[in-house]
Short mmCIF file of N, CA, C and O in Angstrom, two decimals:
data_model
loop_
_atom_site.label_atom_id
_atom_site.label_comp_id
_atom_site.label_asym_id
_atom_site.label_seq_id
_atom_site.Cartn_x
_atom_site.Cartn_y
_atom_site.Cartn_z
N UNK W 1 -37.15 25.01 -164.57
CA UNK W 1 -38.34 25.28 -165.13
C UNK W 1 -38.22 24.89 -166.50
O UNK W 1 -38.99 24.31 -167.23
N UNK W 2 -37.15 25.01 -167.15
CA UNK W 2 -36.82 24.61 -168.56
C UNK W 2 -36.91 23.24 -168.62
O UNK W 2 -37.22 22.56 -169.69
N UNK W 3 -36.43 22.38 -167.64
CA UNK W 3 -36.33 20.94 -167.82
C UNK W 3 -37.73 20.50 -167.58
O UNK W 3 -38.02 19.49 -168.26
N UNK W 4 -38.72 21.01 -166.97
CA UNK W 4 -39.98 20.64 -166.89
C UNK W 4 -40.75 20.79 -168.25
O UNK W 4 -41.31 19.90 -168.80
N UNK W 5 -40.42 21.84 -168.93
CA UNK W 5 -40.87 22.04 -170.37
C UNK W 5 -40.35 21.08 -171.33
O UNK W 5 -41.17 20.47 -172.29
N UNK W 6 -39.08 20.85 -171.22
CA UNK W 6 -38.41 19.88 -172.06
C UNK W 6 -39.03 18.32 -171.89
O UNK W 6 -39.48 17.69 -172.91
N UNK W 7 -38.98 18.00 -170.77
CA UNK W 7 -39.65 16.62 -170.35
C UNK W 7 -41.11 16.67 -170.92
O UNK W 7 -41.55 15.48 -171.60
N UNK W 8 -41.94 17.71 -170.73
CA UNK W 8 -43.39 17.45 -171.12
C UNK W 8 -43.43 17.50 -172.64
O UNK W 8 -44.50 16.98 -173.26
N UNK W 9 -42.48 18.14 -173.28
CA UNK W 9 -42.36 18.09 -174.80
C UNK W 9 -42.19 16.82 -175.28
O UNK W 9 -42.77 16.22 -176.26
N UNK W 10 -41.28 16.02 -174.70
CA UNK W 10 -40.75 14.67 -175.03
C UNK W 10 -41.89 13.72 -174.82
O UNK W 10 -42.15 13.01 -175.75
N UNK W 11 -42.51 13.82 -173.64
CA UNK W 11 -43.67 13.09 -173.37
C UNK W 11 -44.91 13.33 -174.38
O UNK W 11 -45.49 12.41 -174.71
N UNK W 12 -45.15 14.57 -174.69
CA UNK W 12 -46.20 14.96 -175.48
C UNK W 12 -46.02 14.22 -176.84
O UNK W 12 -46.94 13.76 -177.39
N UNK W 13 -44.94 14.33 -177.45
CA UNK W 13 -44.51 13.81 -178.67
C UNK W 13 -44.55 12.25 -178.60
O UNK W 13 -45.40 11.61 -179.70
N UNK W 14 -44.29 11.61 -177.48
CA UNK W 14 -44.34 10.14 -177.37
C UNK W 14 -45.81 9.82 -177.32
O UNK W 14 -46.23 8.86 -177.93
N UNK W 15 -46.47 10.31 -176.44
CA UNK W 15 -47.98 9.91 -176.27
C UNK W 15 -48.99 10.54 -177.14
O UNK W 15 -49.83 9.78 -177.77
N UNK W 16 -48.99 11.75 -177.38
CA UNK W 16 -50.02 12.50 -178.27
C UNK W 16 -49.72 12.00 -179.85
O UNK W 16 -50.67 11.95 -180.65
N UNK W 17 -48.50 11.86 -180.30
CA UNK W 17 -48.24 11.42 -181.68
C UNK W 17 -49.11 10.17 -182.16
O UNK W 17 -49.51 10.10 -183.26
N UNK W 18 -49.20 9.19 -181.39
CA UNK W 18 -49.65 7.82 -181.64
C UNK W 18 -51.31 8.15 -181.86
O UNK W 18 -51.94 7.61 -182.59
N UNK W 19 -51.85 9.07 -180.80
CA UNK W 19 -53.19 9.22 -180.89
C UNK W 19 -53.66 10.13 -181.94
O UNK W 19 -54.80 9.85 -182.53
N UNK W 20 -52.84 11.03 -182.63
CA UNK W 20 -53.01 11.81 -183.55
C UNK W 20 -53.01 10.81 -184.75
O UNK W 20 -53.92 10.85 -185.76
N UNK W 21 -52.06 10.19 -185.08
CA UNK W 21 -51.89 9.06 -186.19
C UNK W 21 -53.13 8.25 -186.24
O UNK W 21 -53.67 7.79 -187.31
N UNK W 22 -53.63 7.66 -185.05
CA UNK W 22 -54.67 6.61 -185.17
C UNK W 22 -56.08 7.29 -185.13
O UNK W 22 -57.10 6.60 -185.00
N UNK W 23 -56.15 8.59 -185.08
CA UNK W 23 -57.46 9.47 -185.29
C UNK W 23 -58.29 9.22 -183.90
O UNK W 23 -59.52 8.82 -184.13
N UNK W 24 -57.73 9.05 -182.77
CA UNK W 24 -58.66 8.89 -181.62
C UNK W 24 -58.82 10.12 -181.01
O UNK W 24 -57.91 10.52 -179.88
N UNK W 25 -59.76 10.88 -181.43
CA UNK W 25 -59.83 12.26 -180.90
C UNK W 25 -60.22 12.41 -179.40
O UNK W 25 -59.89 13.27 -178.73
N UNK W 26 -61.08 11.47 -178.96
CA UNK W 26 -61.52 11.34 -177.56
C UNK W 26 -60.53 11.28 -176.60
O UNK W 26 -60.37 11.88 -175.64
N UNK W 27 -59.77 10.23 -176.83
CA UNK W 27 -58.58 9.92 -176.00
C UNK W 27 -57.48 10.98 -176.20
O UNK W 27 -56.85 11.16 -175.13
N UNK W 28 -57.32 11.53 -177.21
CA UNK W 28 -56.50 12.76 -177.45
C UNK W 28 -56.76 13.86 -176.58
O UNK W 28 -55.98 14.50 -175.86
N UNK W 29 -58.17 14.21 -176.59
CA UNK W 29 -58.56 15.28 -175.53
C UNK W 29 -58.28 15.11 -174.12
O UNK W 29 -57.83 15.93 -173.35
N UNK W 30 -58.68 13.86 -173.74
CA UNK W 30 -58.51 13.35 -172.17
C UNK W 30 -57.02 13.44 -171.96
O UNK W 30 -56.62 13.98 -170.81
N UNK W 31 -56.29 12.89 -172.78
CA UNK W 31 -54.76 12.85 -172.51
C UNK W 31 -54.26 14.13 -172.48
O UNK W 31 -53.40 14.47 -171.56
N UNK W 32 -54.67 15.02 -173.38
CA UNK W 32 -54.14 16.39 -173.40
C UNK W 32 -54.49 17.24 -172.08
O UNK W 32 -53.75 18.06 -171.54
N UNK W 33 -55.74 17.09 -171.57
CA UNK W 33 -56.36 17.76 -170.37
C UNK W 33 -55.32 17.20 -169.16
O UNK W 33 -55.13 18.16 -168.59
N UNK W 34 -55.22 15.85 -169.16
CA UNK W 34 -54.39 15.29 -167.92
C UNK W 34 -53.08 16.00 -167.99
O UNK W 34 -52.31 16.36 -167.05
N UNK W 35 -52.39 15.95 -169.14
CA UNK W 35 -50.96 16.60 -169.40
C UNK W 35 -51.00 17.93 -169.03
O UNK W 35 -50.01 18.34 -168.52
N UNK W 36 -52.15 18.70 -169.49
CA UNK W 36 -52.08 20.09 -169.10
C UNK W 36 -52.07 20.36 -167.66
O UNK W 36 -51.35 21.22 -166.93
N UNK W 37 -52.92 19.66 -166.83
CA UNK W 37 -52.92 19.83 -165.37
C UNK W 37 -51.48 19.27 -164.60
O UNK W 37 -51.14 20.10 -163.92
N UNK W 38 -51.09 18.36 -165.26
CA UNK W 38 -49.65 17.77 -164.61
C UNK W 38 -48.59 18.76 -165.04
O UNK W 38 -47.75 19.09 -164.25
N UNK W 39 -48.85 19.60 -166.17
CA UNK W 39 -47.67 20.52 -166.53
C UNK W 39 -47.75 21.78 -165.60
O UNK W 39 -46.87 22.28 -165.05
N UNK W 40 -49.11 22.23 -165.13
CA UNK W 40 -49.21 23.22 -164.46
C UNK W 40 -48.73 22.95 -163.15
O UNK W 40 -48.04 23.95 -162.42
N UNK W 41 -49.16 22.01 -162.56
CA UNK W 41 -48.72 21.56 -161.21
C UNK W 41 -47.24 21.30 -160.97
O UNK W 41 -46.71 21.92 -160.25
N UNK W 42 -46.52 20.71 -162.05
CA UNK W 42 -45.04 20.61 -162.07
C UNK W 42 -44.46 21.96 -162.19
O UNK W 42 -43.43 22.19 -161.59
N UNK W 43 -44.94 22.82 -162.98
CA UNK W 43 -44.34 24.14 -163.09
C UNK W 43 -44.52 24.93 -161.86
O UNK W 43 -43.60 25.69 -161.44
N UNK W 44 -45.67 24.89 -161.24
CA UNK W 44 -45.71 25.67 -159.95
C UNK W 44 -44.87 24.98 -158.94
O UNK W 44 -44.23 25.62 -158.14
N UNK W 45 -44.64 23.61 -158.81
CA UNK W 45 -43.76 22.96 -157.89
C UNK W 45 -42.23 23.57 -158.18
O UNK W 45 -41.41 23.49 -157.41
N UNK W 46 -41.91 23.45 -159.62
CA UNK W 46 -40.72 23.86 -160.00
C UNK W 46 -40.13 25.39 -159.60
O UNK W 46 -39.18 25.68 -159.31
N UNK W 47 -41.18 26.15 -159.65
CA UNK W 47 -41.08 27.66 -159.23
C UNK W 47 -41.24 27.73 -157.54
O UNK W 47 -41.33 28.78 -157.16
N UNK W 48 -41.13 26.74 -156.86
CA UNK W 48 -41.25 26.76 -155.45
C UNK W 48 -42.51 27.34 -154.66
O UNK W 48 -42.58 27.99 -153.96
N UNK W 49 -43.69 27.04 -155.61
CA UNK W 49 -44.84 27.60 -155.13
C UNK W 49 -45.53 26.61 -154.27
O UNK W 49 -45.57 25.30 -154.58
N UNK W 50 -45.97 26.91 -152.87
CA UNK W 50 -46.40 26.07 -152.16
C UNK W 50 -47.76 25.52 -152.58
O UNK W 50 -48.77 26.23 -152.55
N UNK W 51 -47.99 24.30 -152.88
CA UNK W 51 -49.21 23.68 -153.40
C UNK W 51 -50.03 23.22 -152.08
O UNK W 51 -49.30 22.50 -151.24
N UNK W 52 -51.15 23.48 -152.12
CA UNK W 52 -52.05 22.89 -150.97
C UNK W 52 -52.32 21.49 -151.00
O UNK W 52 -52.33 20.74 -152.06
N UNK W 53 -52.45 20.87 -149.92
CA UNK W 53 -52.58 19.40 -149.79
C UNK W 53 -54.07 19.10 -150.21
O UNK W 53 -54.99 19.76 -149.60
N UNK W 54 -54.30 18.27 -151.13
CA UNK W 54 -55.55 17.74 -151.33
C UNK W 54 -56.25 16.91 -150.33
O UNK W 54 -57.61 16.90 -150.35
N UNK W 55 -55.50 16.51 -149.26
CA UNK W 55 -56.22 15.63 -148.24
C UNK W 55 -56.93 16.73 -147.30
O UNK W 55 -57.92 16.31 -146.57
N UNK W 56 -56.48 17.97 -147.22
CA UNK W 56 -57.25 18.98 -146.26
C UNK W 56 -58.66 19.17 -146.95
O UNK W 56 -59.51 19.26 -146.14
N UNK W 57 -58.78 19.42 -148.20
CA UNK W 57 -60.12 19.54 -148.81
C UNK W 57 -60.87 18.14 -148.84
O UNK W 57 -62.16 18.22 -148.54
N UNK W 58 -60.23 17.03 -148.91
CA UNK W 58 -60.99 15.80 -148.88
C UNK W 58 -61.54 15.63 -147.34
O UNK W 58 -62.67 15.36 -147.25
N UNK W 59 -60.94 15.97 -146.31
CA UNK W 59 -61.16 15.76 -145.05
C UNK W 59 -62.31 16.66 -144.84
O UNK W 59 -63.47 16.26 -144.29
N UNK W 60 -62.35 18.05 -145.24
CA UNK W 60 -63.47 19.04 -145.07
C UNK W 60 -64.66 18.41 -145.66
O UNK W 60 -65.79 18.61 -145.09
N UNK W 61 -64.53 17.83 -146.90
CA UNK W 61 -65.53 17.24 -147.68
C UNK W 61 -66.34 16.24 -146.92
O UNK W 61 -67.55 16.07 -146.71
N UNK W 62 -65.56 15.18 -146.42
CA UNK W 62 -66.04 14.10 -145.66
C UNK W 62 -66.66 14.60 -144.32
O UNK W 62 -67.74 13.87 -144.03
N UNK W 63 -66.17 15.47 -143.65
CA UNK W 63 -66.71 15.81 -142.41
C UNK W 63 -68.02 16.63 -142.48
O UNK W 63 -68.87 16.65 -141.83
N UNK W 64 -67.94 17.90 -143.46
CA UNK W 64 -68.98 18.76 -143.53
C UNK W 64 -69.96 18.24 -144.52
O UNK W 64 -71.20 18.58 -144.20
N UNK W 65 -69.66 17.67 -145.61
CA UNK W 65 -70.81 17.60 -146.66
C UNK W 65 -71.38 15.96 -146.42
O UNK W 65 -72.57 15.99 -146.38
N UNK W 66 -70.56 15.15 -146.04
CA UNK W 66 -71.09 13.75 -145.93
C UNK W 66 -71.42 13.57 -144.47
O UNK W 66 -72.23 12.53 -144.12
N UNK W 67 -71.01 14.32 -143.53
CA UNK W 67 -71.35 14.17 -142.21
C UNK W 67 -70.52 13.03 -141.47
O UNK W 67 -71.32 12.50 -140.49
N UNK W 68 -69.63 12.58 -142.10
CA UNK W 68 -68.85 11.51 -141.41
C UNK W 68 -67.57 11.95 -140.51
O UNK W 68 -67.04 12.89 -141.01
N UNK W 69 -67.40 11.12 -139.75
CA UNK W 69 -66.25 11.43 -138.85
C UNK W 69 -65.36 10.38 -138.60
O UNK W 69 -65.94 9.09 -138.68
N UNK W 70 -64.12 10.40 -138.12
CA UNK W 70 -63.37 9.30 -137.84
C UNK W 70 -62.46 9.38 -136.72
O UNK W 70 -62.28 10.73 -136.14
#
């Protein structure tokens, strides 16, 4: 768990530092959002939480909402 936090802090300084210096607020917000989602998923994985497969949701969407089958 601690390793995940350290890795994301290092990546955050490398990626977000340049965006702050160049005053790119929109790119900073998008990058921060993507990194937050990745941090949450990585933390859950490190804590041995079983993450659901996104393919199951995609399959249900394709079959029920779009009405397509394969």
